[in-house]
Coordinates of C-alpha atoms and ligand atoms in Angstrom, one line a residue:
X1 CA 97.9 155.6 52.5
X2 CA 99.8 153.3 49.8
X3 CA 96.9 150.4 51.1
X4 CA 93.9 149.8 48.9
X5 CA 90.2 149.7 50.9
X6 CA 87.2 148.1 49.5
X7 CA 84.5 150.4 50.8
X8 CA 81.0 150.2 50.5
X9 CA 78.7 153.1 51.0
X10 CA 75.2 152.5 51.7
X11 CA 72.6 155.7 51.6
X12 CA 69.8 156.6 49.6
X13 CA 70.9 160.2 49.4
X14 CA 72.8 160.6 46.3
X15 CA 74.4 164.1 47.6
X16 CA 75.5 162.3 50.7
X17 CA 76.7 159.3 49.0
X18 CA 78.5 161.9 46.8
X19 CA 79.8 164.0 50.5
X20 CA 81.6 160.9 51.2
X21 CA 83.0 159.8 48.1
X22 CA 84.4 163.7 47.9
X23 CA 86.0 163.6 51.6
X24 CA 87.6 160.1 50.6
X25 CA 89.2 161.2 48.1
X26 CA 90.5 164.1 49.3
X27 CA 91.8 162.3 52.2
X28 CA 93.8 160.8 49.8
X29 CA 92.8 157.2 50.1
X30 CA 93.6 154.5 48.0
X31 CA 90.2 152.3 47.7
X32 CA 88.3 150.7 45.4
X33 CA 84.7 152.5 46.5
X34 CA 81.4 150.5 46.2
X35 CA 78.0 152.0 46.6
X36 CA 74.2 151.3 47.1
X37 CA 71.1 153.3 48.0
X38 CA 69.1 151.0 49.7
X39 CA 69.3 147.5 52.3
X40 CA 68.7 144.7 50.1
X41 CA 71.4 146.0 47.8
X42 CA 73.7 146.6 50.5
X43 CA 73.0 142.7 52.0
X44 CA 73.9 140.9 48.2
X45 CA 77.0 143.0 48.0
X46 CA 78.3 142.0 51.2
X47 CA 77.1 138.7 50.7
X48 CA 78.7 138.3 47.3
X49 CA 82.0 140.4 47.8
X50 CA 84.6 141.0 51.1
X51 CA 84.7 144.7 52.1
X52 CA 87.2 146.5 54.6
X53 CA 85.0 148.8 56.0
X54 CA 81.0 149.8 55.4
X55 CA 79.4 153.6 55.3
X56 CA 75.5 152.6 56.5
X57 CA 73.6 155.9 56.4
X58 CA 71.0 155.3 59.8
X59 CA 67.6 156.5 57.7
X60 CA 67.3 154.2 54.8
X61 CA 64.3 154.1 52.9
X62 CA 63.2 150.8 52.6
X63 CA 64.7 149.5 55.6
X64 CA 66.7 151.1 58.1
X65 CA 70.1 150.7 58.9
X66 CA 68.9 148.6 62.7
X67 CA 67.2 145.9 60.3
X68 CA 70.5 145.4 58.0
X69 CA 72.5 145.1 60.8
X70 CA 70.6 142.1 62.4
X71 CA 70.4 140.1 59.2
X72 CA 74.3 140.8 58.6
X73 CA 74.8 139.4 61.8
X74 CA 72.1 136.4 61.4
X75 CA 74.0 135.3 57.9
X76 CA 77.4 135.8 60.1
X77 CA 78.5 138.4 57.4
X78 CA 81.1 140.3 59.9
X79 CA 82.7 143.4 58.2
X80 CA 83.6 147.7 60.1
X81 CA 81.3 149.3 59.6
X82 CA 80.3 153.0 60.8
X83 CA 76.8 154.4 60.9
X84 CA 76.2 158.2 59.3
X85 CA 73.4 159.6 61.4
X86 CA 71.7 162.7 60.8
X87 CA 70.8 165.3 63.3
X88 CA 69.8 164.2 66.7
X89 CA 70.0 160.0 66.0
X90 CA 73.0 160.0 68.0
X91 CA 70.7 158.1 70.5
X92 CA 69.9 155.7 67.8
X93 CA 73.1 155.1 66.6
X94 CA 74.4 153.7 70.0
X95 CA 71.6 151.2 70.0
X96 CA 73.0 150.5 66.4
X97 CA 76.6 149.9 67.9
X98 CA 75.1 147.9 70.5
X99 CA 73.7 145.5 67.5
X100 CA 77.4 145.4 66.0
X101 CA 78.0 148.5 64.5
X102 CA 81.8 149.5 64.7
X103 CA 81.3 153.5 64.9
X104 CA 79.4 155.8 64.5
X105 CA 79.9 160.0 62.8
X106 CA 76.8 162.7 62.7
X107 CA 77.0 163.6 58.7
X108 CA 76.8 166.8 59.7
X109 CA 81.0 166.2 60.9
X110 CA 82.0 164.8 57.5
X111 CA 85.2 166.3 56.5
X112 CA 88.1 164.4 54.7
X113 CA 90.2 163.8 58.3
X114 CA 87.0 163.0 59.7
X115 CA 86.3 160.4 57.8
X116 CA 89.3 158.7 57.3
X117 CA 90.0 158.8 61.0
X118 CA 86.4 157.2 61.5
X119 CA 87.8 154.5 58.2
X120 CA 90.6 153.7 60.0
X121 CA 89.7 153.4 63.7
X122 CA 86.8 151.2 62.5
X123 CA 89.4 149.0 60.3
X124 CA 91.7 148.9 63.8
X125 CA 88.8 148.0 66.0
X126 CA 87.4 145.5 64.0
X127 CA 90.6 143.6 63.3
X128 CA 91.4 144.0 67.5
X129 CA 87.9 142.4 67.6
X130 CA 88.7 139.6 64.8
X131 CA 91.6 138.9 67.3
X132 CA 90.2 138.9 70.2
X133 CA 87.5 136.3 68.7
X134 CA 90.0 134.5 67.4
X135 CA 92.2 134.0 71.1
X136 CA 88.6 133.8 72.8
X137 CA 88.0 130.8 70.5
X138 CA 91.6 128.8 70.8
X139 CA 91.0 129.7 74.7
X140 CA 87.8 127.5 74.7
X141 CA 89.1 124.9 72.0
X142 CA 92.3 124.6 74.8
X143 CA 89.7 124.8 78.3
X144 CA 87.8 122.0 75.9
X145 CA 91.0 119.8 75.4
X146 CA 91.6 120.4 79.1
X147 CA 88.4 119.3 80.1
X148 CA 89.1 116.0 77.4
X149 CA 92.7 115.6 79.0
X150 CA 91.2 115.6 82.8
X151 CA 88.6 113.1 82.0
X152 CA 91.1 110.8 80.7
X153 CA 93.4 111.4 83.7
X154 CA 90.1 110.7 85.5
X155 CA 89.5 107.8 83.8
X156 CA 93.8 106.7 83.7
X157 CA 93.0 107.3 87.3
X158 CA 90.4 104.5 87.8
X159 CA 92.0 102.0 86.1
X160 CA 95.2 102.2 87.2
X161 CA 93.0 101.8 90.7
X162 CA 91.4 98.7 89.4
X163 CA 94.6 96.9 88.6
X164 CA 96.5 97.7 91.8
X165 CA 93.0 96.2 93.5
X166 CA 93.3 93.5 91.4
X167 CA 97.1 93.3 91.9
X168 CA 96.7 93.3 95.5
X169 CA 94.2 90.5 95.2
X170 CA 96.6 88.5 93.4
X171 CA 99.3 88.7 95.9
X172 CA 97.0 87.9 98.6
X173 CA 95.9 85.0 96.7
X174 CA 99.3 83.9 95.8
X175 CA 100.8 84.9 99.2
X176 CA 97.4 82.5 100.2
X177 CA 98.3 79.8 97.6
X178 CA 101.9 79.8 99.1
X179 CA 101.2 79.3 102.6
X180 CA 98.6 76.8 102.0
X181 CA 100.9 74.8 99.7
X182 CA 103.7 74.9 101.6
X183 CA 101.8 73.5 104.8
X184 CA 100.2 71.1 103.3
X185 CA 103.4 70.0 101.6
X186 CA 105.3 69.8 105.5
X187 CA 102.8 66.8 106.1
X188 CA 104.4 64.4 103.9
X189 CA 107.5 65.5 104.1
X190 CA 107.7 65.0 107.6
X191 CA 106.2 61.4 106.9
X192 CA 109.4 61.0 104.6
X193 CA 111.4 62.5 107.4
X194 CA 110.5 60.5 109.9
X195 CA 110.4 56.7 107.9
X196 CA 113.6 57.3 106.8
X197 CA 115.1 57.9 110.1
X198 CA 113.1 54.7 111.3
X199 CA 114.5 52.6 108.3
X200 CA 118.0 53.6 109.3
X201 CA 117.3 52.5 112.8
X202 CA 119.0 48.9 113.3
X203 CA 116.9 47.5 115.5
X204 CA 114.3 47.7 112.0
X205 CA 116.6 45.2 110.5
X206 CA 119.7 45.6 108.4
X207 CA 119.8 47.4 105.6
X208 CA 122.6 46.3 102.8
X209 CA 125.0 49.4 102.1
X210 CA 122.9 49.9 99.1
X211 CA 120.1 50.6 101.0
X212 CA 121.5 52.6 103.3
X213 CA 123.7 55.1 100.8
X214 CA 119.2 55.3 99.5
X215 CA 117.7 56.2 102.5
X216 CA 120.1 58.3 103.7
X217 CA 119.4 60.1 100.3
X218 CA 116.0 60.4 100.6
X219 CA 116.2 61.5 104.0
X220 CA 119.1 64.4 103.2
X221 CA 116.9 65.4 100.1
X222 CA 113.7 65.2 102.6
X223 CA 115.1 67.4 104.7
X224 CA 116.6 70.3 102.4
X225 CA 113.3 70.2 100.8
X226 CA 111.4 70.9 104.4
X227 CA 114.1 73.7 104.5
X228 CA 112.8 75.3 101.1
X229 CA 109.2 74.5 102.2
X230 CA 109.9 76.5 105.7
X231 CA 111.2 79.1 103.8
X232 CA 108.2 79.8 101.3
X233 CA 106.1 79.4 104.4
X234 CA 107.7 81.9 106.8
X235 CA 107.7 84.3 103.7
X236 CA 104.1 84.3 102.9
X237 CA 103.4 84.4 106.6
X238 CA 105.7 87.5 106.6
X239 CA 104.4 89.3 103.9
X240 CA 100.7 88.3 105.5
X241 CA 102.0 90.1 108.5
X242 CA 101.2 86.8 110.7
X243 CA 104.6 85.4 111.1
X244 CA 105.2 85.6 115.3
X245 CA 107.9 85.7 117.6
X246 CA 107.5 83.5 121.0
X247 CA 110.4 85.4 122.9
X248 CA 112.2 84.5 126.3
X249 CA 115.3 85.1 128.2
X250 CA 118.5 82.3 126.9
X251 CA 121.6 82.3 126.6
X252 CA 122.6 83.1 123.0
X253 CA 126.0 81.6 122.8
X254 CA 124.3 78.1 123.3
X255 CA 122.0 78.8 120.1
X256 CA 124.8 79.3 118.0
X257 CA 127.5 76.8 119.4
X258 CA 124.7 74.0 118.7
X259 CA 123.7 75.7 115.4
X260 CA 127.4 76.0 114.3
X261 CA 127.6 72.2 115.6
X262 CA 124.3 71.5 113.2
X263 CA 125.9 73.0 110.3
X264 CA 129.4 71.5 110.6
X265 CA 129.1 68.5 108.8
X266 CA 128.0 70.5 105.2
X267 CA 131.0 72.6 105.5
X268 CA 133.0 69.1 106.6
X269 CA 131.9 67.5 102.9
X270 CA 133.2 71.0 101.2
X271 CA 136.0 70.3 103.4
X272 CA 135.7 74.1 104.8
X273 CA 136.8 74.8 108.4
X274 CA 134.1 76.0 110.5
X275 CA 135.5 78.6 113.5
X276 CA 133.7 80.1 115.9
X277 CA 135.0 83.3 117.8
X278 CA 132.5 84.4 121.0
X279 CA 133.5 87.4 122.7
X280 CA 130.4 87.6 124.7
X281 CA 130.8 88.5 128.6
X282 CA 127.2 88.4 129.0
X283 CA 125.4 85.8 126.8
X284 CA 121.8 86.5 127.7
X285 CA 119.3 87.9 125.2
X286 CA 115.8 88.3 125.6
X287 CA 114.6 87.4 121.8
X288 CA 113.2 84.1 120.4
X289 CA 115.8 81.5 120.0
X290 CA 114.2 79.9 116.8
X291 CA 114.5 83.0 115.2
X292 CA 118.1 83.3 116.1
X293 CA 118.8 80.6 114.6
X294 CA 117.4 80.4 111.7
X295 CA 119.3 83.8 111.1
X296 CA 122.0 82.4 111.7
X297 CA 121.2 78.6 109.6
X298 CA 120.7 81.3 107.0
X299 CA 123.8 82.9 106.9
X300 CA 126.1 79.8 107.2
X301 CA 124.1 77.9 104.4
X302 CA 124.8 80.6 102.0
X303 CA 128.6 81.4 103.5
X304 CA 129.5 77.6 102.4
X305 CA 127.1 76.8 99.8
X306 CA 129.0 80.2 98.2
X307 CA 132.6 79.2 99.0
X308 CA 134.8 76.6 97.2
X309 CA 137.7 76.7 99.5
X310 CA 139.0 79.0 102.9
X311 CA 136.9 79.2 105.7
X312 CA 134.2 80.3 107.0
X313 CA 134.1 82.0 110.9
X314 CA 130.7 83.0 113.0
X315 CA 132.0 85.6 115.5
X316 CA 129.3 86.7 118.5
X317 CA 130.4 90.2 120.2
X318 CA 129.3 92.9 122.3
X319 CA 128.3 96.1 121.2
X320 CA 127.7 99.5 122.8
X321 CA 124.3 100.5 123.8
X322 CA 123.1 97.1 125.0
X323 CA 123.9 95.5 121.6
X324 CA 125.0 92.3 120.3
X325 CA 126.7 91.5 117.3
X326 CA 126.6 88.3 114.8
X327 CA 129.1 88.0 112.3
X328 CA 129.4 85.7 109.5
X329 CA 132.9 85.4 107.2
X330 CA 133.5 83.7 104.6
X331 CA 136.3 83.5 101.7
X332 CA 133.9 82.6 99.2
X333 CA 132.9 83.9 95.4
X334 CA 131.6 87.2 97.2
X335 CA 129.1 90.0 96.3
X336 CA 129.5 92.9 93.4
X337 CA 128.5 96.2 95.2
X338 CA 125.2 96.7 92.5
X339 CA 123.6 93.7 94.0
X340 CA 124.4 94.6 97.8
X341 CA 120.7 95.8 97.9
X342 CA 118.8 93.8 95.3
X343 CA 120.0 90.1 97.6
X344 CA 117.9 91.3 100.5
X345 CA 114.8 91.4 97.9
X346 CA 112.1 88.3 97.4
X347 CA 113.4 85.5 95.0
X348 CA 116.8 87.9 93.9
X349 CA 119.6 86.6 93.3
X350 CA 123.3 87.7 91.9
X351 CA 123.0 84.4 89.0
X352 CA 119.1 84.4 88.0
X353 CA 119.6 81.8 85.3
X354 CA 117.9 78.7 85.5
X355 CA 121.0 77.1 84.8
X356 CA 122.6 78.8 87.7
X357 CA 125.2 76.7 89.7
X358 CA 124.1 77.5 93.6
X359 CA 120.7 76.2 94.6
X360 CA 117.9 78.2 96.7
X361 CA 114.4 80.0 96.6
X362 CA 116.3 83.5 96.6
X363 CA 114.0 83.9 99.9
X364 CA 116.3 83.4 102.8
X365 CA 117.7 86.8 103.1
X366 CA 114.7 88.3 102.4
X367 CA 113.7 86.5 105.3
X368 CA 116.5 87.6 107.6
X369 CA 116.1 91.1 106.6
X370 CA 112.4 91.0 108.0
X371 CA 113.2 89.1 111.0
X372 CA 116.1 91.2 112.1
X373 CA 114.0 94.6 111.3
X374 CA 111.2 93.1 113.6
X375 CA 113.9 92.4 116.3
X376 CA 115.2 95.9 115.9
X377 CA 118.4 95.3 114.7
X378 CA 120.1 96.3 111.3
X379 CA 122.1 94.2 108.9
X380 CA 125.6 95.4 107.3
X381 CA 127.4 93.9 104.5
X382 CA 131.0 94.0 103.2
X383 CA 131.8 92.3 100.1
X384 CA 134.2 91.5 97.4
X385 CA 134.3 89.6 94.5
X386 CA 136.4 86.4 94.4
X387 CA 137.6 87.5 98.2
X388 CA 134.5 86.7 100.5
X389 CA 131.8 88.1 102.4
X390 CA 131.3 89.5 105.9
X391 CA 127.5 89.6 106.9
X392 CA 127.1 91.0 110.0
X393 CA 123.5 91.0 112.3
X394 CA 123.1 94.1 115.2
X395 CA 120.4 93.6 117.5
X396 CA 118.8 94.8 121.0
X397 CA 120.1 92.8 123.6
X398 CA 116.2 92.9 124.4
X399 CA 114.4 93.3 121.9
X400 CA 111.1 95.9 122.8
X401 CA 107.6 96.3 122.9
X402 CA 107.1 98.1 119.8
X403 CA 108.6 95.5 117.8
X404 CA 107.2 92.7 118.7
X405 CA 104.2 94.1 119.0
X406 CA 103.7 94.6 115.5
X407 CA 103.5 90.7 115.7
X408 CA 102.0 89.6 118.5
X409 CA 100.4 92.0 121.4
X410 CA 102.0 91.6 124.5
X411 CA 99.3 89.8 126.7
X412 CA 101.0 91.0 130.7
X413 CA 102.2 94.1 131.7
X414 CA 103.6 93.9 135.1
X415 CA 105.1 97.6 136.5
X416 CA 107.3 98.8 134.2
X417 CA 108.8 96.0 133.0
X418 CA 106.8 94.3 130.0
X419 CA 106.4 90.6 129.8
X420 CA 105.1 89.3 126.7
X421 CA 105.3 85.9 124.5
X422 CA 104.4 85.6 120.8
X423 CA 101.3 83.2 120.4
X424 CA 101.6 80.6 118.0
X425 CA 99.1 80.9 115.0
X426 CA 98.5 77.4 115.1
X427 CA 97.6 76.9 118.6
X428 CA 94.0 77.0 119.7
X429 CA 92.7 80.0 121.4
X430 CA 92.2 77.4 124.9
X431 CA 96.0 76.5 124.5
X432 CA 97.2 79.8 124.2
X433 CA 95.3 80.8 127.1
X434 CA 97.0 78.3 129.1
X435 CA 100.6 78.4 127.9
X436 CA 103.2 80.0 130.6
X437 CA 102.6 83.8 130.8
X438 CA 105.7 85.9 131.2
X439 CA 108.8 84.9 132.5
X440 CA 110.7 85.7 135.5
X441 CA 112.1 89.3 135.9
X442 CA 115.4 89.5 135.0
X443 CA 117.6 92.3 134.8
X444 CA 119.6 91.7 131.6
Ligands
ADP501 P1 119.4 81.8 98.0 O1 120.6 81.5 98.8 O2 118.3 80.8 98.2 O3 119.7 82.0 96.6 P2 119.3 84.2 99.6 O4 118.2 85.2 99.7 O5 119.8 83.6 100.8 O6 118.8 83.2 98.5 O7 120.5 85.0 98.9 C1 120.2 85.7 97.7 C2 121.5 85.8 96.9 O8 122.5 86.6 97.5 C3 122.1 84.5 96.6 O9 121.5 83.8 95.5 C4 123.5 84.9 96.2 O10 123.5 85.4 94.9 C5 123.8 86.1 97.2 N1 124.5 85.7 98.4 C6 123.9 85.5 99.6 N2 124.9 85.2 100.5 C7 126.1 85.1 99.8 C8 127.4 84.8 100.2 N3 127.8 84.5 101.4 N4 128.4 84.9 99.2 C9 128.0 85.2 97.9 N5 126.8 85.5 97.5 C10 125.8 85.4 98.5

């Protein structure tokens, strides 16, 4: 063994003290041999100096080997160390190895092999044992950071539960603020509405051109800004879930010839032609006509509010399965592919500078995405920049049950066929109860 061992042997016996400094050596080992005939002795050199392994003889005069071993262990002085027991403490000694000795040898068996076997499964065992102490204690320091880490989560946890409470609350409130506002705002507007149509009226008097080129501004800027207003109020009541749907049986070309006819004159002053191309052979839907419209108002306003020059066409088709189609061309500035799904979002859009050249809220497709969803239809878009867009609207002929029952529960069921009409939020519960139920049964 090239390694040198600081050894300590502890025994009153000078003969046995000399039995193992004889077999040491004659194993052959390279040490640096210590050695003291009593307890006290024993406990200041292993308090003062590091040793790699301890011979404790069991019977020690002044104290035994038991008592040395508990106040090693009380001062936290760790070190191998085997006991040398005499004849018949073998009992002994494995109470002794319970208290933290290392090993154990009767002297009776000390021989050079012996020993240095004894040394050096000792050595082994203890540094196993230092190791074992040593994962044992970065296992706890790692459960402990765990534990740390879990309550943090825990806590993480809460308040990111707080804030999307809060957050919540705040969209309710603002979705609140919103509808609020923007009803209270229709009031006046109307007011402005309707006096300006009465001061264009002749039989009111004349009014110079002046005047009239005035009023008719107020009134065209009256009535764009009820359109903005109607839009921030049908959003809030759709994201409140209390926008409804007061469906019947019409004829769905008529909605859009006199919605086209409506919307003629702003693609007149853009100087756009306005076509319209129904291939319907059945025109009769079972949906809510305002609704349809204002689908369609949607659509156009943004198909010639978004085109310079061209045309725009509205084309109404059949489709498979009971279906109808609504399509809306235009040749205008058109759509980049990345903002084909971000449009259909709440206040997006493609320029959201406030310096941007087109006007709007940024809610109107948002709008006619959730409508058309409620209706049970789908929405398809083809774009390209600087060629135009194609929007086109796919929906139920009839729209059913479980869609407009999300808005407004049907309130007659009649055989197998369901009847139903949307009640208006703003009508009181006694003029609800008397409006028209159902409609006649239709096959459509
Ligand atoms: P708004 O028209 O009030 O801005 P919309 O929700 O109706 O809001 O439309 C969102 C955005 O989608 C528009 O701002 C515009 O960028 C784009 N967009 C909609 N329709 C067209 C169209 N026909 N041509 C080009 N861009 C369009």
């Amino acid at each position: 063994m090239e390694q040198t061992v600081k050894i300590l042997v502890v025994d009153d016996d000078e003969v046995d003290r000399m039995a193992v400094r004889d077999a040491l050596v004659k194993a052959g080992v390279h040490m640096e041999l210590s050695e003291v005939s009593d307890g006290n002795d024993a406990f200041s050199a292993l308090s003062t100096a590091t040793f790699d392994c301890v011979f404790l003889d069991y019977h020690l005069l002044a104290q035994d080997g038991l008592t040395l071993l508990q106040q090693l262990r009380s001062s936290e002085i760790k070190v191998p160390l085997v006991v040398l027991t005499g004849e018949g403490d073998e009992q002994n000694a494995v109470q002794l190895i319970k208290a933290g000795a290392t090993d154990y040898l009767s002297k009776s068996r000390i021989s050079p092999e012996n020993l240095v076997q004894v040394l050096w499964s000792a050595i082994r065992v203890y540094q196993a044992e230092v190791q074992v102490a040593l994962a044992n204690e970065q296992l706890r320091e790692s459960h402990e950071e765990l534990i740390r880490k879990n309550q943090e989560l825990e806590r993480q946890q809460q308040q990111i539960q707080m804030q999307n409470f809060k957050l919540l609350e705040a969209s309710r409130l603002k979705s609140h603020f919103l509808a609020t506002m923007s009803h209270e705002l229709r009031t006046p507007m109307s007011a402005i509405i309707g006096f300006s149509q009465v001061l264009l009226r002749p039989k009111f008097g004349q009014l110079t051109h002046q005047q009239t080129d005035m009023v008719e501004r107020i009134l065209n800027n009256g009535k764009h800004l009820l359109m903005l207003l109607n839009e921030v109020l049908d959003f809030s009541k759709l994201e409140a879930g209390r926008l409804y749907f007061k469906t019947e049986i019409f004829d769905v070309s008529k909605v859009i010839n006199l919605t086209v006819a409506e919307m003629r004159s702003l693609a007149d002053a853009k100087n756009l032609p306005l076509l319209v191309q129904n291939d319907l052979q059945n025109a009769l839907v079972f949906n809510d006509p305002v609704r349809i419209k204002q689908v369609l108002i949607n659509l156009l306003s943004n198909a010639i509010k978004f085109t310079e020059s061209g045309e725009i066409w509205v084309e109404v088709k059949e489709l498979p399965a009971n279906r109808v189609a609504i399509i809306v061309r235009d040749t205008g500035i058109g759509i980049a592919p990345r903002d084909f799904k971000r449009i259909f979002e709440a206040f997006r859009q493609v320029d959201q500078t406030i310096t941007r050249k087109y006007p709007g809220t940024g809610l109107g497709l948002a709008i006619i995405d959730s409508l058309v969803r409620m209706m049970g239809g789908k929405i398809f878009l083809e774009s390209k920049v600087g060629i135009g867009s194609m929007f086109k609207i796919e929906l139920p002929r009839q729209i059913t049950l479980s869609t407009v029952a999300a808005n407004a529960p049907p309130f007659q069921l009649d055989g197998d066929e369901i009847l139903y009409s949307a009640q208006n939020p703003h009508q009181s519960s006694s003029q609800a109860k008397s409006a028209p139920i159902g409609y006649p049964k239709f096959k459509l």
